[in-house]
GROMACS .gro file of C-alpha atoms in nm:
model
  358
    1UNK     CA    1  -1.915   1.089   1.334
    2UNK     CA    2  -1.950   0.707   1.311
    3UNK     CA    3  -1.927   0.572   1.001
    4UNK     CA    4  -2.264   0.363   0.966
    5UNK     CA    5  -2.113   0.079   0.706
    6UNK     CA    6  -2.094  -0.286   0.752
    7UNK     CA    7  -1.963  -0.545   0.619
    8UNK     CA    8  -2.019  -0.928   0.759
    9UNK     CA    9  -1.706  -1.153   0.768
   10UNK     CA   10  -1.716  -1.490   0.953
   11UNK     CA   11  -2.078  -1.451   1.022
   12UNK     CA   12  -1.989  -1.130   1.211
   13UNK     CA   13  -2.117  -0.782   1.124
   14UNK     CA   14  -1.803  -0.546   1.141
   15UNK     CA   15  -1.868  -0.175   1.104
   16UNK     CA   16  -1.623   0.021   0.861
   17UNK     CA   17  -1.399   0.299   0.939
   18UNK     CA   18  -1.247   0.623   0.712
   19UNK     CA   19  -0.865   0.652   0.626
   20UNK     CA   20  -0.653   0.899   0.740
   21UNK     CA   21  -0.641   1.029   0.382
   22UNK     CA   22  -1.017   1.135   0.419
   23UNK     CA   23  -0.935   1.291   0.759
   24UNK     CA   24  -0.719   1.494   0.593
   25UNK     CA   25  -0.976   1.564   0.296
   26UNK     CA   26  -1.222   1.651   0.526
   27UNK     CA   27  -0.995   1.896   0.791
   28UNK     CA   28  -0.851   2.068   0.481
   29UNK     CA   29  -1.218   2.120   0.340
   30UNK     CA   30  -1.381   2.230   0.627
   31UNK     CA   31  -1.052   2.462   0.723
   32UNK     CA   32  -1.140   2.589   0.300
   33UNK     CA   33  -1.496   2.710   0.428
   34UNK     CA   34  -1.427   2.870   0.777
   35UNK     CA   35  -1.183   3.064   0.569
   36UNK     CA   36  -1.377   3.172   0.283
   37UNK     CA   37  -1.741   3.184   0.509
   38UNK     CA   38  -1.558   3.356   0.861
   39UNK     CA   39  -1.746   3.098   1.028
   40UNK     CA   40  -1.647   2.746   1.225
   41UNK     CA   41  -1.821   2.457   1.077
   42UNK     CA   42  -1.951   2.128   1.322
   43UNK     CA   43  -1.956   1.895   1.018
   44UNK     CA   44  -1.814   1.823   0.644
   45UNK     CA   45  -1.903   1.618   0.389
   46UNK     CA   46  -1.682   1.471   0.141
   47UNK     CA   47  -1.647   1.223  -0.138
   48UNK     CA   48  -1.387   0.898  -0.160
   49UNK     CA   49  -1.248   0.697  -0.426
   50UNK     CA   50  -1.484   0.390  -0.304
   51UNK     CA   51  -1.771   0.649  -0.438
   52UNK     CA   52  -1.916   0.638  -0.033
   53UNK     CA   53  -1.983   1.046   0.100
   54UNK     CA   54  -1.828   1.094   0.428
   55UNK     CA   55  -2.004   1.332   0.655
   56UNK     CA   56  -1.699   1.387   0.930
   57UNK     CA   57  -1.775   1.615   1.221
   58UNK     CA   58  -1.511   1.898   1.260
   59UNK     CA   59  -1.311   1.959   1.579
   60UNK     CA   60  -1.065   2.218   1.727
   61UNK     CA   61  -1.165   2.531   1.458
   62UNK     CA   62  -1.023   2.837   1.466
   63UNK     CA   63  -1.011   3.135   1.222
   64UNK     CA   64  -0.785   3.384   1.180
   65UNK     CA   65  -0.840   3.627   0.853
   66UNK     CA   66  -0.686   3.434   0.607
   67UNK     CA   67  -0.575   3.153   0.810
   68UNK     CA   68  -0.806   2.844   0.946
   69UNK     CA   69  -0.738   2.514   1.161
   70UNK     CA   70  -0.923   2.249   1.256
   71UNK     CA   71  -0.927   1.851   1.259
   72UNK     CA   72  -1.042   1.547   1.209
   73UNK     CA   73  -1.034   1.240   1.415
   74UNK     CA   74  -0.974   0.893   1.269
   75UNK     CA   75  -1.238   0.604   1.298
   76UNK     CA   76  -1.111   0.299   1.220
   77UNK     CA   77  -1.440   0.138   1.288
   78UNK     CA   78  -1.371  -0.254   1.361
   79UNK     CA   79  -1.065  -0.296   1.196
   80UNK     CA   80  -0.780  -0.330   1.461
   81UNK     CA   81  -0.558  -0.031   1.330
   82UNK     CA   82  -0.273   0.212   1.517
   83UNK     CA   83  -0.420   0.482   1.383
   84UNK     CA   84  -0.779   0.464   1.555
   85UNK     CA   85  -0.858   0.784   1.695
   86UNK     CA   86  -0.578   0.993   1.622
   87UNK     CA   87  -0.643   1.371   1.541
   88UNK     CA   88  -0.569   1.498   1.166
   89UNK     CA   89  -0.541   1.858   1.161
   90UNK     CA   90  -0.505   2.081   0.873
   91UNK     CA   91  -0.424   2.469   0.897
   92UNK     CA   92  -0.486   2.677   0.566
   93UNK     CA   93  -0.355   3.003   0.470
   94UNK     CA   94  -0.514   3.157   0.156
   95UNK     CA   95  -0.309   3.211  -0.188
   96UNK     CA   96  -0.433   3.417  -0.472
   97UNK     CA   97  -0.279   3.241  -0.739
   98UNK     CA   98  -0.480   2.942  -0.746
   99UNK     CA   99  -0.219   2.661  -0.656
  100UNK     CA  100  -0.270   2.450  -0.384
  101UNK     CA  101   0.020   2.337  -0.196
  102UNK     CA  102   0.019   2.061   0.033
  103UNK     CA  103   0.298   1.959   0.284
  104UNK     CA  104   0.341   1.787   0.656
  105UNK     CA  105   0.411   1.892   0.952
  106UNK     CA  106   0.396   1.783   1.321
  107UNK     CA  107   0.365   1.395   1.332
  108UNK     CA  108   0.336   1.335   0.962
  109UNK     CA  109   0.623   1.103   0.855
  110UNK     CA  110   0.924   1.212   0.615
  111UNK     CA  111   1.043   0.947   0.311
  112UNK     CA  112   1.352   0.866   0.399
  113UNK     CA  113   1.450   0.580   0.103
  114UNK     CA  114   1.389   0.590  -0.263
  115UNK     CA  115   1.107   0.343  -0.385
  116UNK     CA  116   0.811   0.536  -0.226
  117UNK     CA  117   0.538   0.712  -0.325
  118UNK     CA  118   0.725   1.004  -0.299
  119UNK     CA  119   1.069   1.180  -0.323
  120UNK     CA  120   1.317   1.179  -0.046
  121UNK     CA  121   1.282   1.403   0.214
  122UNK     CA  122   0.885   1.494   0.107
  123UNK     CA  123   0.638   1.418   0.349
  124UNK     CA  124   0.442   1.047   0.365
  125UNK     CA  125   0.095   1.181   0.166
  126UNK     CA  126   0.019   0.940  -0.059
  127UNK     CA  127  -0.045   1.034  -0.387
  128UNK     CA  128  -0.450   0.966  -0.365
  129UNK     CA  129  -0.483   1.147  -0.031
  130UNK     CA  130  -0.364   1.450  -0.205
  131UNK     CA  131  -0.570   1.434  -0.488
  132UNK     CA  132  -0.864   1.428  -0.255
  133UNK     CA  133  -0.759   1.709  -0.051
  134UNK     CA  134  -0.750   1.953  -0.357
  135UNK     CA  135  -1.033   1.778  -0.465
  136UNK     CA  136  -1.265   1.903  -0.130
  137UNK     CA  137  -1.083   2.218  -0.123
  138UNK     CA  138  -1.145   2.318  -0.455
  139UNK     CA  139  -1.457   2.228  -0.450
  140UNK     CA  140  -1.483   2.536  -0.210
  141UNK     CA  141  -1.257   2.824  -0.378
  142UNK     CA  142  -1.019   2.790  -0.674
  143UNK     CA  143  -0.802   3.093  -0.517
  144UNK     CA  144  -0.545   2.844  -0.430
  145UNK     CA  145  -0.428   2.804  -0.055
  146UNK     CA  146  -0.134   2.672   0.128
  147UNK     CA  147  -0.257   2.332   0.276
  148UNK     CA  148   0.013   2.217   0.600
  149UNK     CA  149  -0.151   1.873   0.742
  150UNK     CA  150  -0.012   1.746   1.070
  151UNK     CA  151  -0.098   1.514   1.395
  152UNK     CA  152  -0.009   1.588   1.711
  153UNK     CA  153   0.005   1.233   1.818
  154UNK     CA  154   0.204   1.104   1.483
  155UNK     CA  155   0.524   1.107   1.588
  156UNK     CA  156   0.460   0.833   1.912
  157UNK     CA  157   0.142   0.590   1.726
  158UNK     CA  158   0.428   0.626   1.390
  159UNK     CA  159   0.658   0.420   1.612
  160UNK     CA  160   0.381   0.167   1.652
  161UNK     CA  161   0.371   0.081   1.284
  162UNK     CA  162   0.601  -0.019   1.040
  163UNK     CA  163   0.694   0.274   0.851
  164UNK     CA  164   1.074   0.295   1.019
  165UNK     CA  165   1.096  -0.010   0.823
  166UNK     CA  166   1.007   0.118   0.476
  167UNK     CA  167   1.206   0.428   0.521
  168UNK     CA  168   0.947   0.664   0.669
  169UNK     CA  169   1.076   0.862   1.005
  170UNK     CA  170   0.928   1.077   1.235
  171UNK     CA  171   0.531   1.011   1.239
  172UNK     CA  172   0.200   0.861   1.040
  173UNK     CA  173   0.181   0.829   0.684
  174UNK     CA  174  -0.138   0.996   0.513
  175UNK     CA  175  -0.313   0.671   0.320
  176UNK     CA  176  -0.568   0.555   0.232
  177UNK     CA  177  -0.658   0.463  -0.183
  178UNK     CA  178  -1.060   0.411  -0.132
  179UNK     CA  179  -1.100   0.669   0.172
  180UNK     CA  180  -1.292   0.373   0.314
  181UNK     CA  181  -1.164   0.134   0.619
  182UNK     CA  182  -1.261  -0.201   0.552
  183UNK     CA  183  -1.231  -0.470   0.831
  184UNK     CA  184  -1.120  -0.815   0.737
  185UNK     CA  185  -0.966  -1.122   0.942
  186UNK     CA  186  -0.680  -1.299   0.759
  187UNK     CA  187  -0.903  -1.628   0.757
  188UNK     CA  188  -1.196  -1.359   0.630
  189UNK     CA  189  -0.975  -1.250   0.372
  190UNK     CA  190  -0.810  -1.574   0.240
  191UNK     CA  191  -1.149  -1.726   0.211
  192UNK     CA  192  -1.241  -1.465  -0.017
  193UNK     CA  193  -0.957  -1.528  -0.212
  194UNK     CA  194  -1.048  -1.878  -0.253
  195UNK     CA  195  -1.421  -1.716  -0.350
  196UNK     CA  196  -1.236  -1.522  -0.637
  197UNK     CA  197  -1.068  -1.816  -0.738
  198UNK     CA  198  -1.327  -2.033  -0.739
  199UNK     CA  199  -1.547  -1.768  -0.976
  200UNK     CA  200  -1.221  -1.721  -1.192
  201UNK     CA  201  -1.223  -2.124  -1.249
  202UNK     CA  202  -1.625  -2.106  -1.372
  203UNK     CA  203  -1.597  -1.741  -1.615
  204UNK     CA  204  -1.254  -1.862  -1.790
  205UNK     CA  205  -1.157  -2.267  -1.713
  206UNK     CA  206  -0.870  -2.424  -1.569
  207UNK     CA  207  -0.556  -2.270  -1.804
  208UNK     CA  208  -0.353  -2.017  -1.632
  209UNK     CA  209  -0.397  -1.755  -1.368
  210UNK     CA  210  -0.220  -1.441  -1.230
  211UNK     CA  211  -0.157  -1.389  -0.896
  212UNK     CA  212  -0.074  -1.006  -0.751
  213UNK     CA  213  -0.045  -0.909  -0.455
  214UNK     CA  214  -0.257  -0.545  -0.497
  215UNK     CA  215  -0.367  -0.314  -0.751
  216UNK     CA  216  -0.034  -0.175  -0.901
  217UNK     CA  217   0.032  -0.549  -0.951
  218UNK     CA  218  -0.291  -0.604  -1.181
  219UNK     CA  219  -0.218  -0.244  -1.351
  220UNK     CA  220   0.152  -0.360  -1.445
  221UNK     CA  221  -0.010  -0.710  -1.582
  222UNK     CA  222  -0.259  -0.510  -1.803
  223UNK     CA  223   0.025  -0.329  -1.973
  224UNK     CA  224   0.260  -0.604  -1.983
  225UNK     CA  225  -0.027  -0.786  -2.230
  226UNK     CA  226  -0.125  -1.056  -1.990
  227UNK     CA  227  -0.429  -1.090  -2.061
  228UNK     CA  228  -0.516  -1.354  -1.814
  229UNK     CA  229  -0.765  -1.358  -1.525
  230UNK     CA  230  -0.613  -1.214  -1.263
  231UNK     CA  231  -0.677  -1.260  -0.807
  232UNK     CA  232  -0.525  -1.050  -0.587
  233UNK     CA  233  -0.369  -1.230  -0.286
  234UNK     CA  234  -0.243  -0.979  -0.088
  235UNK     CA  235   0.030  -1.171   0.161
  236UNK     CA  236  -0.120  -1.557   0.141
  237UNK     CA  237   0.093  -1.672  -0.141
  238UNK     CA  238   0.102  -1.996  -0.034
  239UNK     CA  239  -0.272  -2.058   0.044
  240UNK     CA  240  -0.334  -1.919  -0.339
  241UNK     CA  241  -0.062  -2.140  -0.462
  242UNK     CA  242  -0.205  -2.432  -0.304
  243UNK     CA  243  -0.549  -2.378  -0.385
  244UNK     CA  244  -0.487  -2.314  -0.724
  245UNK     CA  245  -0.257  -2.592  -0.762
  246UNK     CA  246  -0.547  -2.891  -0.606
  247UNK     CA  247  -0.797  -2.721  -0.781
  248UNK     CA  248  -0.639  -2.834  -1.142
  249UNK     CA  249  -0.491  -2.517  -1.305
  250UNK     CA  250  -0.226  -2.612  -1.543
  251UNK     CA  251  -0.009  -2.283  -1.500
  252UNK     CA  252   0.036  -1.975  -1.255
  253UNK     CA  253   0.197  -1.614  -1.331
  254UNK     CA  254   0.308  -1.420  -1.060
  255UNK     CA  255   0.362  -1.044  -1.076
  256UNK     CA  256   0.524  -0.866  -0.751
  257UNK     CA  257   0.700  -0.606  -0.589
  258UNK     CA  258   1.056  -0.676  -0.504
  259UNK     CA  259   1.009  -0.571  -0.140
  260UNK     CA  260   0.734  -0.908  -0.107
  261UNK     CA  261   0.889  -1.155  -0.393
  262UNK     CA  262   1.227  -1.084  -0.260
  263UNK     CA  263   1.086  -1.342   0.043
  264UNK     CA  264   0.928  -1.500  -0.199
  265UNK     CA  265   1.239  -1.600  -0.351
  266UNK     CA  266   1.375  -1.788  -0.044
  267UNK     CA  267   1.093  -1.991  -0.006
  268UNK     CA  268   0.886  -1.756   0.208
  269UNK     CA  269   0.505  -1.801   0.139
  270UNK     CA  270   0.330  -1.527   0.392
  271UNK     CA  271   0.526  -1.217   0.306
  272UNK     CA  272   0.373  -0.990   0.529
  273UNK     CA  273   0.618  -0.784   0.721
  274UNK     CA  274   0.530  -0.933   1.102
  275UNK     CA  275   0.570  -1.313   0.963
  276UNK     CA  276   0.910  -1.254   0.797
  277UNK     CA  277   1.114  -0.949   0.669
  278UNK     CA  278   1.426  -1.132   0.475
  279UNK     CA  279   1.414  -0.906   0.199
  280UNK     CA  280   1.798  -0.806   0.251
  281UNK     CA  281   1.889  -1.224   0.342
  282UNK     CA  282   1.752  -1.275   0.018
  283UNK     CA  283   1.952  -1.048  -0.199
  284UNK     CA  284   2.252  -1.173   0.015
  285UNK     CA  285   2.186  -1.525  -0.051
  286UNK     CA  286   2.188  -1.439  -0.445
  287UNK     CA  287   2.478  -1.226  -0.480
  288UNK     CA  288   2.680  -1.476  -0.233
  289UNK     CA  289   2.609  -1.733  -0.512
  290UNK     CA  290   2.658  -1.480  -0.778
  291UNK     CA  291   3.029  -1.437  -0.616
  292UNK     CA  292   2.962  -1.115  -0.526
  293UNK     CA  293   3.200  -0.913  -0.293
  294UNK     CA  294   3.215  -0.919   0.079
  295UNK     CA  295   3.215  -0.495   0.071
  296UNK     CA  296   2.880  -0.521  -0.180
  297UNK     CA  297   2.717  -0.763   0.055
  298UNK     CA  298   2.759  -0.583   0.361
  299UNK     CA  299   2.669  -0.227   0.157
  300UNK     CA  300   2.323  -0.446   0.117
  301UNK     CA  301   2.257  -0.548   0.409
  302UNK     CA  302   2.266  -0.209   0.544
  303UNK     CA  303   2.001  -0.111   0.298
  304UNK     CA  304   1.679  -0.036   0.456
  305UNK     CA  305   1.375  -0.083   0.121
  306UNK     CA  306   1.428  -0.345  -0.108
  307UNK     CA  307   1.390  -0.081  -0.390
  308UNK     CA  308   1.787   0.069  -0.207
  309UNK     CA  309   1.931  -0.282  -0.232
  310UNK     CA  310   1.845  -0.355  -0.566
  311UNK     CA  311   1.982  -0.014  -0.677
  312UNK     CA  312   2.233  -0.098  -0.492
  313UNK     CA  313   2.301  -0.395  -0.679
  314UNK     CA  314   2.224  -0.228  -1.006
  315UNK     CA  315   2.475   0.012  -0.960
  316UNK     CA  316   2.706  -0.201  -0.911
  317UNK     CA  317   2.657  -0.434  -1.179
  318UNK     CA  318   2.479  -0.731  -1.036
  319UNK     CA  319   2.135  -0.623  -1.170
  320UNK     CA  320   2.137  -0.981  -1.290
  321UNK     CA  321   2.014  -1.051  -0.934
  322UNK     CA  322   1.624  -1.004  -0.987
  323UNK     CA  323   1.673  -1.263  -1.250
  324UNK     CA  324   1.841  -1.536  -1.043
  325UNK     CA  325   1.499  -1.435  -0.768
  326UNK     CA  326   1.268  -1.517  -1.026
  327UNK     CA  327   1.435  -1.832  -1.126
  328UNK     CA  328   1.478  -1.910  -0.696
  329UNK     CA  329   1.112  -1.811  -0.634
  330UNK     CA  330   0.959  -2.017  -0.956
  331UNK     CA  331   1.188  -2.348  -0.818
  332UNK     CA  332   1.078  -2.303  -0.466
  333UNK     CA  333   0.676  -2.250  -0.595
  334UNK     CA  334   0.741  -2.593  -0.722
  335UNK     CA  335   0.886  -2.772  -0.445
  336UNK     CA  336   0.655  -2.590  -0.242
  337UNK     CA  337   0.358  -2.784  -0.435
  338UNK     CA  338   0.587  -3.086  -0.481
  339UNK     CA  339   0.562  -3.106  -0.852
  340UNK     CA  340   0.883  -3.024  -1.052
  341UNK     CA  341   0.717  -3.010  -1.408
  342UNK     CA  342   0.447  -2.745  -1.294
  343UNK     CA  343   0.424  -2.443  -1.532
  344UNK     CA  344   0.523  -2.183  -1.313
  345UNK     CA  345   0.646  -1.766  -1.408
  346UNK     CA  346   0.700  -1.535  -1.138
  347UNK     CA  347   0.753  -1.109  -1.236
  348UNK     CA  348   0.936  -0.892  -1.021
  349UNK     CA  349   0.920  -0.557  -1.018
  350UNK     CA  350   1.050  -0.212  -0.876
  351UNK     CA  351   0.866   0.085  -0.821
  352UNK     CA  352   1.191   0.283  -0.960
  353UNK     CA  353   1.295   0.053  -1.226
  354UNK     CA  354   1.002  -0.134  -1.382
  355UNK     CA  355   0.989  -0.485  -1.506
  356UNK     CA  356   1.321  -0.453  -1.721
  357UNK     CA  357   1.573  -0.396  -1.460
  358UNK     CA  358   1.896  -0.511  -1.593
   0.00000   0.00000   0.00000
C-alpha cells in the first residue's frame, strides 16, 4: 500500500516511496509467517533504518509445508526511479539450525568488479537490506531459514540503470540504507545544501569546512580526526565550492571516493554518472604524465570501477597516481574559483584500499 509520507520541495508536496531493500524485508517476513502460521497473509509490517514502520500489502502467496513465496511491489512514490513498481519476491524454505541465508536469484544483479559492497560473483544485496531481512524474519522464528530473493522483471528495468557500469550484470540491485524513498529535484537538493551551509557558517564561523559526497565520506572524516563541520554534497561539487568560496570560508577539505574525485581530478565539477563518466580518462591522463606504459594504459582503460583501475595501477607500481589526483583536483578547485592562494585539501579514497593507498 501507498506510502502516506510527504515531503515539500519547491513549494510542491511530493509523496515518499519504500526501497527495494524494504520490499525485500517485507516479502521475506511475510513469506517467515505463512510458513510458520500455514496461512497467506494480505499485509506486513516492518521497521526501516529511517525509524518509519512500513505496512506493505503482500502479493502472489503460496505455501508449501516448509516452503513459502510471495512479493512485494516497489513504490517509489514521486521520485522518478526505474525501479517503480517492480515485483520483489522472496521464497523461504525452513532450516533448523538457526542461520539465515540470503542469496539472489531471477533478476537480482551479480557483482562483477571488486570495490562493491560485496564479493565477486555474490549477488547485489546491499549490506543494510540484509540486515533488515534477518531483522523481520527473525523477528518471526529464530529456526533459521534459507532466504532466495528475486524479480522477475530485474533482468530488463537492470538494463535501464547504471549498474553495467559499476560492475553489476544481469538484473536490480537490492538498496536502499533508510528503507525510505525520498523525492528531491537537483535544484531541491542543492538548495538544501546551501541551507546546510548556511547553518554550518552560524554554529561554527567562517574557518574550514568538509565537503563529502555521502555518509561513508563523513564516517571516514570522523576517524581520520577531522574534526571539522562537515555538508554532504552529493554530485554538486561545484555549486558547494562556489558557495562556500563567496560566502568567505578561508579553507575547504574534501573527502571522496575514487570512482567521483577521479572526475574531480580533471576538472569535472558534477560527477554524477549521466553528466560525465571520465573516471578511466582520468587515470590515463595521470599515468601518461607519470610516463607510464602504453600496455598499462590500455590494461586501464579496459577497467570497468575505478576501484579495478587503481588496483590496477597499484599492482603495478604506479600507486603514486591517487597522489598526483589529489594534487590535479586541489589545482583545478582553485582555478575553478579563480584564486591560486586558496587553502584547498582534497582525500581520496577506495573502498578496498583506504586512505593510505600507496
Amino acid at each position: 500500500m501507498s506510502l502516506d509520507l510527504y515531503i515539500i520541495k519547491e513549494g510542491k508536496s511530493l509523496r515518499c516511496g519504500y526501497t527495494t531493500g524494504s520490499c525485500a524485508a517485507g516479502a521475506a517476513k511475510a513469506a517467515a509467517i505463512m510458513i510458520e502460521t500455514g496461512e497467506t497473509v494480505k499485509y506486513v509490517e516492518i521497521d526501516t533504518p529511517a525509524n518509519i514502520k512500513l505496512k506493505l500489502e503482500v502479493n502472489n502467496p503460496s505455501i508449501d509445508g516448509k516452503k513459502a513465496t510471495c512479493s512485494i511491489i516497489k513504490d517509489a512514490g514521486d521520485d522518478p526511479d526505474n525501479t517503480d513498481g517492480i515485483e520483489i519476491y522472496a521464497t523461504l524454505s525452513k532450516r533448523d539450525d538457526g542461520q539465515v541465508i540470503i542469496e539472489g536469484g531471477q533478476g537480482i544483479g551479480r557483482i562483477r568488479r571488486k570495490g562493491l559492497f560485496g564479493k565477486v560473483g555474490e549477488a547485489a544485496i546491499n549490506p543494510v537490506p540484509r540486515q533488515m531481512i534477518e531483522k523481520e524474519v527473525r523477528e518471526v522464528s529464530n529456526s533459521g531459514y534459507d532466504i532466495l530473493i528475486f524479480a522477475p522483471q530485474g533482468e530488463e528495468i537492470g538494463k535501464k540503470t547504471f549498474n553495467e557500469n559499476i560492475g553489476i550484470e544481469g538484473g536490480i540491485s537490492i538498496i536502499g540504507t533508510k528503507g525510505i524513498v525520498y523525492p528531491m529535484s537537483e535544484e531541491a537538493l542543492i538548495k538544501t545544501i546551501y541551507m546546510e551551509i548556511d547553518m554550518l557558517e552560524e554554529t561554527y564561523g567562517k574557518s574550514n569546512i568538509v565537503l563529502v559526497p555521502g555518509n561513508y565520506g563523513e564516517k571516514l572524516a570522523e576517524e581520520l580526526g577531522i574534526k571539522e563541520p562537515k555538508v554532504k554534497v552529493s554530485n554538486f561539487l561545484g555549486n558547494s565550492l562556489l558557495y562556500i568560496y563567496n560566502k568567505g570560508f578561508k579553507s575547504i577539505t574534501l573527502i571522496g571516493h575514487i570512482g567521483k574525485f577521479s572526475k574531480l581530478s580533471i576538472g569535472v565539477f558534477n560527477t554524477h554518472s549521466k553528466i560525465c563518466d571520465g573516471r578511466m580518462e582520468a587515470f590515463i591522463y595521470y599515468l601518461a604524465l607519470m610516463g607510464a606504459p602504453m600496455e598499462l594504459l590500455n590494461r586501464v582503460n579496459n577497467a570497468v570501477t575505478a576501484e579495478e583501475g587503481l588496483n590496477i595501477c597499484i599492482d603495478a607500481g604506479y600507486g603514486e597516481v591517487i597522489r598526483r589526483m589529489e594534487k590535479g583536483a586541489e589545482d583545478r578547485i582553485r582555478k575553478y574559483l579563480k584564486d591560486e592562494n586558496y587553502k584547498v585539501k582534497v582525500i581520496i579514497y577506495s573502498m578496498e584500499r583506504g586512505v593510505t593507498l600507496c
